[in-house]
PDB file of C-alpha atoms in Angstrom:
ATOM      1  CA  THR Z   1       7.404 -19.610 -22.357  1.00  0.00           C
ATOM      2  CA  ARG Z   2       3.867 -19.672 -22.097  1.00  0.00           C
ATOM      3  CA  MET Z   3       3.722 -22.746 -21.455  1.00  0.00           C
ATOM      4  CA  GLY Z   4       6.977 -22.759 -19.124  1.00  0.00           C
ATOM      5  CA  ILE Z   5       5.263 -20.366 -16.924  1.00  0.00           C
ATOM      6  CA  ALA Z   6       2.075 -22.440 -16.794  1.00  0.00           C
ATOM      7  CA  ALA Z   7       4.027 -25.133 -15.678  1.00  0.00           C
ATOM      8  CA  GLU Z   8       6.079 -23.566 -13.175  1.00  0.00           C
ATOM      9  CA  ALA Z   9       2.612 -22.110 -12.156  1.00  0.00           C
ATOM     10  CA  ALA Z  10       1.003 -25.595 -11.327  1.00  0.00           C
ATOM     11  CA  ARG Z  11       3.998 -26.979  -9.585  1.00  0.00           C
ATOM     12  CA  ILE Z  12       3.234 -23.717  -7.196  1.00  0.00           C
ATOM     13  CA  ILE Z  13       0.285 -24.247  -6.770  1.00  0.00           C
ATOM     14  CA  ALA Z  14       0.844 -28.208  -6.142  1.00  0.00           C
ATOM     15  CA  THR Z  15       3.817 -28.011  -3.605  1.00  0.00           C
ATOM     16  CA  GLU Z  16       3.691 -24.383  -2.091  1.00  0.00           C
ATOM     17  CA  GLY Z  17       0.010 -24.388  -0.973  1.00  0.00           C
ATOM     18  CA  GLN Z  18      -0.627 -21.727  -3.441  1.00  0.00           C
ATOM     19  CA  HIS Z  19      -4.267 -21.183  -4.014  1.00  0.00           C
ATOM     20  CA  ASN Z  20      -4.402 -18.006  -6.394  1.00  0.00           C
ATOM     21  CA  TYR Z  21      -3.523 -17.725  -9.399  1.00  0.00           C
ATOM     22  CA  HIS Z  22      -2.302 -14.192 -10.365  1.00  0.00           C
ATOM     23  CA  ALA Z  23       0.303 -14.856  -7.966  1.00  0.00           C
ATOM     24  CA  ALA Z  24       1.845 -18.454  -8.718  1.00  0.00           C
ATOM     25  CA  LYS Z  25       2.344 -16.527 -12.130  1.00  0.00           C
ATOM     26  CA  LYS Z  26       3.779 -14.128 -11.534  1.00  0.00           C
ATOM     27  CA  LYS Z  27       6.425 -15.777  -9.577  1.00  0.00           C
ATOM     28  CA  ALA Z  28       6.361 -18.888 -11.586  1.00  0.00           C
ATOM     29  CA  ALA Z  29       7.471 -16.110 -14.540  1.00  0.00           C
ATOM     30  CA  ASP Z  30      10.116 -14.181 -11.583  1.00  0.00           C
ATOM     31  CA  ARG Z  31      11.448 -17.928 -10.975  1.00  0.00           C
ATOM     32  CA  VAL Z  32      11.823 -19.185 -15.099  1.00  0.00           C
ATOM     33  CA  GLY Z  33      13.106 -15.056 -15.351  1.00  0.00           C
ATOM     34  CA  VAL Z  34      10.663 -13.927 -17.206  1.00  0.00           C
ATOM     35  CA  SER Z  35       8.912 -10.551 -17.232  1.00  0.00           C
ATOM     36  CA  ASN Z  36       5.842 -10.093 -15.016  1.00  0.00           C
ATOM     37  CA  ARG Z  37       4.795  -7.567 -18.715  1.00  0.00           C
ATOM     38  CA  LEU Z  38       5.361 -10.606 -21.421  1.00  0.00           C
ATOM     39  CA  ALA Z  39       1.808 -12.484 -21.636  1.00  0.00           C
ATOM     40  CA  LEU Z  40       0.927 -14.765 -18.369  1.00  0.00           C
ATOM     41  CA  PRO Z  41      -0.733 -17.383 -20.014  1.00  0.00           C
ATOM     42  CA  SER Z  42      -4.430 -17.634 -18.304  1.00  0.00           C
ATOM     43  CA  ASN Z  43      -5.984 -19.500 -15.947  1.00  0.00           C
ATOM     44  CA  ILE Z  44      -6.772 -21.571 -18.214  1.00  0.00           C
ATOM     45  CA  GLU Z  45      -3.749 -23.202 -19.328  1.00  0.00           C
ATOM     46  CA  VAL Z  46      -2.325 -23.201 -16.042  1.00  0.00           C
ATOM     47  CA  THR Z  47      -4.597 -26.085 -14.945  1.00  0.00           C
ATOM     48  CA  ASP Z  48      -4.416 -27.865 -17.523  1.00  0.00           C
ATOM     49  CA  ALA Z  49      -1.176 -27.471 -16.507  1.00  0.00           C
ATOM     50  CA  LEU Z  50      -2.099 -29.000 -12.634  1.00  0.00           C
ATOM     51  CA  TYR Z  51      -4.207 -32.166 -14.608  1.00  0.00           C
ATOM     52  CA  ARG Z  52      -0.937 -32.644 -16.601  1.00  0.00           C
ATOM     53  CA  TYR Z  53       1.568 -31.955 -13.222  1.00  0.00           C
ATOM     54  CA  LEU Z  54      -0.526 -34.196 -10.698  1.00  0.00           C
ATOM     55  CA  ASP Z  55      -1.058 -36.689 -13.069  1.00  0.00           C
ATOM     56  CA  LEU Z  56       2.442 -36.824 -13.186  1.00  0.00           C
ATOM     57  CA  TYR Z  57       3.844 -37.216  -9.882  1.00  0.00           C
ATOM     58  CA  GLY Z  58       0.653 -36.949  -7.832  1.00  0.00           C
ATOM     59  CA  GLY Z  59       0.857 -40.613  -7.759  1.00  0.00           C
ATOM     60  CA  GLU Z  60      -0.788 -42.709  -4.504  1.00  0.00           C
ATOM     61  CA  ALA Z  61      -0.501 -39.489  -1.665  1.00  0.00           C
ATOM     62  CA  HIS Z  62      -2.724 -37.181  -4.111  1.00  0.00           C
ATOM     63  CA  ASP Z  63      -5.086 -39.884  -4.565  1.00  0.00           C
ATOM     64  CA  ALA Z  64      -5.143 -39.831  -0.629  1.00  0.00           C
ATOM     65  CA  ASN Z  65      -5.427 -36.558   0.173  1.00  0.00           C
ATOM     66  CA  LEU Z  66      -7.920 -35.814  -2.080  1.00  0.00           C
ATOM     67  CA  LEU Z  67      -9.992 -38.370   0.066  1.00  0.00           C
ATOM     68  CA  GLU Z  68      -9.732 -37.605   3.313  1.00  0.00           C
ATOM     69  CA  LEU Z  69     -10.825 -33.469   1.831  1.00  0.00           C
ATOM     70  CA  ARG Z  70     -13.542 -35.301  -0.633  1.00  0.00           C
ATOM     71  CA  ARG Z  71     -13.727 -37.376   2.853  1.00  0.00           C
ATOM     72  CA  THR Z  72     -14.454 -33.809   5.441  1.00  0.00           C
ATOM     73  CA  ALA Z  73     -16.011 -32.480   2.910  1.00  0.00           C
ATOM     74  CA  VAL Z  74     -18.747 -34.934   3.289  1.00  0.00           C
ATOM     75  CA  GLN Z  75     -18.444 -34.745   6.944  1.00  0.00           C
ATOM     76  CA  ALA Z  76     -18.798 -30.323   6.608  1.00  0.00           C
ATOM     77  CA  MET Z  77     -22.011 -30.962   4.142  1.00  0.00           C
ATOM     78  CA  ARG Z  78     -23.693 -32.468   6.380  1.00  0.00           C
ATOM     79  CA  LEU Z  79     -22.524 -30.572   9.913  1.00  0.00           C
ATOM     80  CA  LEU Z  80     -23.638 -27.463   8.139  1.00  0.00           C
ATOM     81  CA  ALA Z  81     -26.883 -28.570   5.903  1.00  0.00           C
ATOM     82  CA  LYS Z  82     -28.909 -26.367   7.131  1.00  0.00           C
ATOM     83  CA  PHE Z  83     -27.375 -23.763   4.409  1.00  0.00           C
ATOM     84  CA  ASN Z  84     -27.856 -25.934   1.707  1.00  0.00           C
ATOM     85  CA  PRO Z  85     -23.906 -26.421   1.630  1.00  0.00           C
ATOM     86  CA  ARG Z  86     -22.189 -26.890  -2.335  1.00  0.00           C
ATOM     87  CA  LEU Z  87     -18.747 -28.032  -2.755  1.00  0.00           C
ATOM     88  CA  VAL Z  88     -16.716 -26.131  -4.874  1.00  0.00           C
ATOM     89  CA  GLY Z  89     -13.152 -25.702  -6.590  1.00  0.00           C
ATOM     90  CA  SER Z  90     -10.295 -28.095  -6.384  1.00  0.00           C
ATOM     91  CA  VAL Z  91     -12.023 -30.719  -3.847  1.00  0.00           C
ATOM     92  CA  LEU Z  92     -14.018 -31.340  -6.064  1.00  0.00           C
ATOM     93  CA  ASP Z  93     -12.879 -30.917  -9.597  1.00  0.00           C
ATOM     94  CA  GLY Z  94      -9.865 -33.266  -8.749  1.00  0.00           C
ATOM     95  CA  THR Z  95      -6.629 -30.797  -9.026  1.00  0.00           C
ATOM     96  CA  ALA Z  96      -6.843 -30.228  -4.105  1.00  0.00           C
ATOM     97  CA  GLY Z  97      -2.768 -29.893  -3.138  1.00  0.00           C
ATOM     98  CA  ARG Z  98      -1.693 -30.636   0.691  1.00  0.00           C
ATOM     99  CA  HIS Z  99      -2.034 -26.878   1.502  1.00  0.00           C
ATOM    100  CA  THR Z 100      -6.150 -27.167   0.655  1.00  0.00           C
ATOM    101  CA  ARG Z 101      -9.293 -25.345   1.603  1.00  0.00           C
ATOM    102  CA  ILE Z 102     -12.005 -26.976   1.424  1.00  0.00           C
ATOM    103  CA  ALA Z 103     -14.150 -24.365  -0.361  1.00  0.00           C
ATOM    104  CA  LEU Z 104     -17.856 -24.957   0.494  1.00  0.00           C
ATOM    105  CA  HIS Z 105     -20.654 -21.910  -1.037  1.00  0.00           C
ATOM    106  CA  VAL Z 106     -22.874 -21.822   1.178  1.00  0.00           C
ATOM    107  CA  PHE Z 107     -26.301 -19.359   1.450  1.00  0.00           C
ATOM    108  CA  ALA Z 108     -27.364 -17.768   4.388  1.00  0.00           C
ATOM    109  CA  GLU Z 109     -29.277 -14.565   4.418  1.00  0.00           C
ATOM    110  CA  SER Z 110     -26.684 -12.439   6.182  1.00  0.00           C
ATOM    111  CA  SER Z 111     -22.669 -14.030   7.324  1.00  0.00           C
ATOM    112  CA  GLU Z 112     -23.396 -14.243  10.837  1.00  0.00           C
ATOM    113  CA  GLU Z 113     -26.377 -16.639  10.807  1.00  0.00           C
ATOM    114  CA  ILE Z 114     -23.101 -18.495   9.540  1.00  0.00           C
ATOM    115  CA  VAL Z 115     -21.617 -17.104  12.756  1.00  0.00           C
ATOM    116  CA  LEU Z 116     -23.808 -17.949  15.141  1.00  0.00           C
ATOM    117  CA  PHE Z 117     -24.131 -20.982  13.681  1.00  0.00           C
ATOM    118  CA  ILE Z 118     -20.343 -22.200  14.640  1.00  0.00           C
ATOM    119  CA  ARG Z 119     -20.515 -20.426  17.135  1.00  0.00           C
ATOM    120  CA  GLU Z 120     -23.100 -22.367  19.550  1.00  0.00           C
ATOM    121  CA  LYS Z 121     -21.483 -25.648  18.041  1.00  0.00           C
ATOM    122  CA  GLY Z 122     -18.176 -24.276  19.907  1.00  0.00           C
ATOM    123  CA  ILE Z 123     -15.955 -24.482  16.272  1.00  0.00           C
ATOM    124  CA  PRO Z 124     -12.865 -22.026  16.536  1.00  0.00           C
ATOM    125  CA  PHE Z 125     -13.523 -19.694  12.942  1.00  0.00           C
ATOM    126  CA  SER Z 126     -11.878 -16.662  11.448  1.00  0.00           C
ATOM    127  CA  GLN Z 127     -13.651 -13.957   9.018  1.00  0.00           C
ATOM    128  CA  GLU Z 128     -12.478 -12.611   5.294  1.00  0.00           C
ATOM    129  CA  GLN Z 129     -13.865 -11.045   2.243  1.00  0.00           C
ATOM    130  CA  ARG Z 130     -11.698 -11.574  -1.005  1.00  0.00           C
ATOM    131  CA  GLN Z 131     -13.317 -10.236  -4.440  1.00  0.00           C
ATOM    132  CA  ILE Z 132     -14.865 -11.259  -7.036  1.00  0.00           C
ATOM    133  CA  ARG Z 133     -16.349 -11.159 -10.447  1.00  0.00           C
ATOM    134  CA  TRP Z 134     -19.177 -10.780 -11.487  1.00  0.00           C
ATOM    135  CA  PHE Z 135     -21.127 -11.747 -14.680  1.00  0.00           C
ATOM    136  CA  ASN Z 136     -21.884  -7.866 -15.260  1.00  0.00           C
ATOM    137  CA  GLY Z 137     -18.725  -7.295 -15.140  1.00  0.00           C
ATOM    138  CA  GLU Z 138     -18.743  -5.400 -11.582  1.00  0.00           C
ATOM    139  CA  HIS Z 139     -17.119  -6.617  -8.055  1.00  0.00           C
ATOM    140  CA  ARG Z 140     -18.645  -8.414  -5.239  1.00  0.00           C
ATOM    141  CA  THR Z 141     -16.973  -8.492  -1.388  1.00  0.00           C
ATOM    142  CA  LEU Z 142     -18.315 -11.873  -0.923  1.00  0.00           C
ATOM    143  CA  GLU Z 143     -17.475 -12.888   2.824  1.00  0.00           C
ATOM    144  CA  LEU Z 144     -15.991 -15.955   3.937  1.00  0.00           C
ATOM    145  CA  VAL Z 145     -15.744 -17.689   7.316  1.00  0.00           C
ATOM    146  CA  LEU Z 146     -12.552 -19.820   7.569  1.00  0.00           C
ATOM    147  CA  THR Z 147     -12.667 -23.291  10.812  1.00  0.00           C
ATOM    148  CA  GLU Z 148     -11.352 -25.926  10.343  1.00  0.00           C
ATOM    149  CA  LEU Z 149     -12.431 -29.906  10.071  1.00  0.00           C
ATOM    150  CA  ASP Z 150     -10.792 -32.672  11.126  1.00  0.00           C
ATOM    151  CA  GLY Z 151      -7.008 -30.691  10.805  1.00  0.00           C
ATOM    152  CA  ARG Z 152      -8.655 -29.300   7.024  1.00  0.00           C
ATOM    153  CA  THR Z 153      -9.252 -25.911   6.277  1.00  0.00           C
ATOM    154  CA  LEU Z 154     -13.143 -25.372   5.698  1.00  0.00           C
ATOM    155  CA  GLU Z 155     -13.726 -22.026   3.685  1.00  0.00           C
ATOM    156  CA  LEU Z 156     -17.263 -21.205   3.700  1.00  0.00           C
ATOM    157  CA  ALA Z 157     -18.240 -18.525   1.509  1.00  0.00           C
ATOM    158  CA  VAL Z 158     -21.864 -16.971   2.032  1.00  0.00           C
ATOM    159  CA  PHE Z 159     -24.433 -16.324  -0.626  1.00  0.00           C
ATOM    160  CA  GLU Z 160     -27.569 -14.528  -0.298  1.00  0.00           C
ATOM    161  CA  PRO Z 161     -30.513 -17.437  -0.839  1.00  0.00           C
ATOM    162  CA  VAL Z 162     -31.516 -16.016  -4.532  1.00  0.00           C
ATOM    163  CA  HIS Z 163     -28.067 -17.058  -5.568  1.00  0.00           C
ATOM    164  CA  LEU Z 164     -28.677 -20.580  -5.010  1.00  0.00           C
ATOM    165  CA  ARG Z 165     -29.364 -21.312  -9.029  1.00  0.00           C
ATOM    166  CA  GLN Z 166     -26.763 -18.893  -9.992  1.00  0.00           C
ATOM    167  CA  ALA Z 167     -23.008 -19.593  -9.488  1.00  0.00           C
ATOM    168  CA  PRO Z 168     -20.959 -17.022  -9.875  1.00  0.00           C
ATOM    169  CA  PRO Z 169     -18.092 -16.968 -12.875  1.00  0.00           C
ATOM    170  CA  SER Z 170     -15.313 -19.561 -12.002  1.00  0.00           C
ATOM    171  CA  PRO Z 171     -11.813 -17.212 -11.739  1.00  0.00           C
ATOM    172  CA  ILE Z 172     -10.796 -20.106 -14.272  1.00  0.00           C
ATOM    173  CA  ASP Z 173     -12.665 -19.784 -17.521  1.00  0.00           C
ATOM    174  CA  GLY Z 174     -15.464 -17.085 -16.697  1.00  0.00           C
ATOM    175  CA  LYS Z 175     -19.100 -19.661 -16.952  1.00  0.00           C
ATOM    176  CA  PRO Z 176     -20.995 -20.736 -14.035  1.00  0.00           C
ATOM    177  CA  GLN Z 177     -18.290 -22.453 -11.725  1.00  0.00           C
ATOM    178  CA  ARG Z 178     -19.522 -25.489 -10.917  1.00  0.00           C
ATOM    179  CA  ARG Z 179     -21.251 -26.635  -7.295  1.00  0.00           C
ATOM    180  CA  ALA Z 180     -21.591 -29.961  -5.854  1.00  0.00           C
ATOM    181  CA  ALA Z 181     -25.260 -31.047  -3.217  1.00  0.00           C
ATOM    182  CA  LEU Z 182     -23.770 -33.467  -0.757  1.00  0.00           C
ATOM    183  CA  ALA Z 183     -25.713 -35.642  -2.813  1.00  0.00           C
ATOM    184  CA  GLU Z 184     -23.441 -36.139  -5.005  1.00  0.00           C
ATOM    185  CA  VAL Z 185     -19.982 -35.652  -4.030  1.00  0.00           C
ATOM    186  CA  GLU Z 186     -20.982 -39.170  -1.826  1.00  0.00           C
ATOM    187  CA  LEU Z 187     -21.209 -39.910  -4.896  1.00  0.00           C
ATOM    188  CA  ILE Z 188     -17.708 -39.127  -5.805  1.00  0.00           C
ATOM    189  CA  LEU Z 189     -16.730 -40.027  -3.251  1.00  0.00           C
ATOM    190  CA  ALA Z 190     -18.695 -43.979  -3.770  1.00  0.00           C
ATOM    191  CA  GLU Z 191     -16.428 -43.882  -6.569  1.00  0.00           C
ATOM    192  CA  PRO Z 192     -12.536 -44.656  -6.791  1.00  0.00           C
ATOM    193  CA  VAL Z 193     -10.493 -41.782  -7.803  1.00  0.00           C
ATOM    194  CA  ALA Z 194      -9.853 -41.337 -11.023  1.00  0.00           C
TER     195      ALA Z 194
END
């Protein structure tokens, strides 16, 4: 049952633009006809199912979409160079779908620095907040600045400069989140999509 829910959650993430793993798992459990009170699959199980789904059904369309997302990420990282941007999430790990936001960690004393920079460039934006769990178990509110580049949504998560050395825990496995600087993303982009 857990594997069935994980597979359906992976399909929901890949095809419906759902970014929240917990919401995808609950929706999958409803579709499979299982009570939410039962143990849902872990985020790791859903991620594994997502890789399997993309291997089976992604094909050239997935590869082309991932390539375009990564190219746009490189453009954004060059534009935001003064904020030491780091690519994170599904565009980096290869599980990005059609509706995926390009997630970047940027580093500034406050979100206002990012907003002022974007405003000076004449780029429309909006702001959101997200709760994340930190290594010590406490929840922190993360400021997000959302904008677009080449028709793709950029999600800029604003961290203090001191956090450049310590990535927050991954919502998938709790280990430090994988982040890639511009040079690494350019290297990934130079390789064929796997």
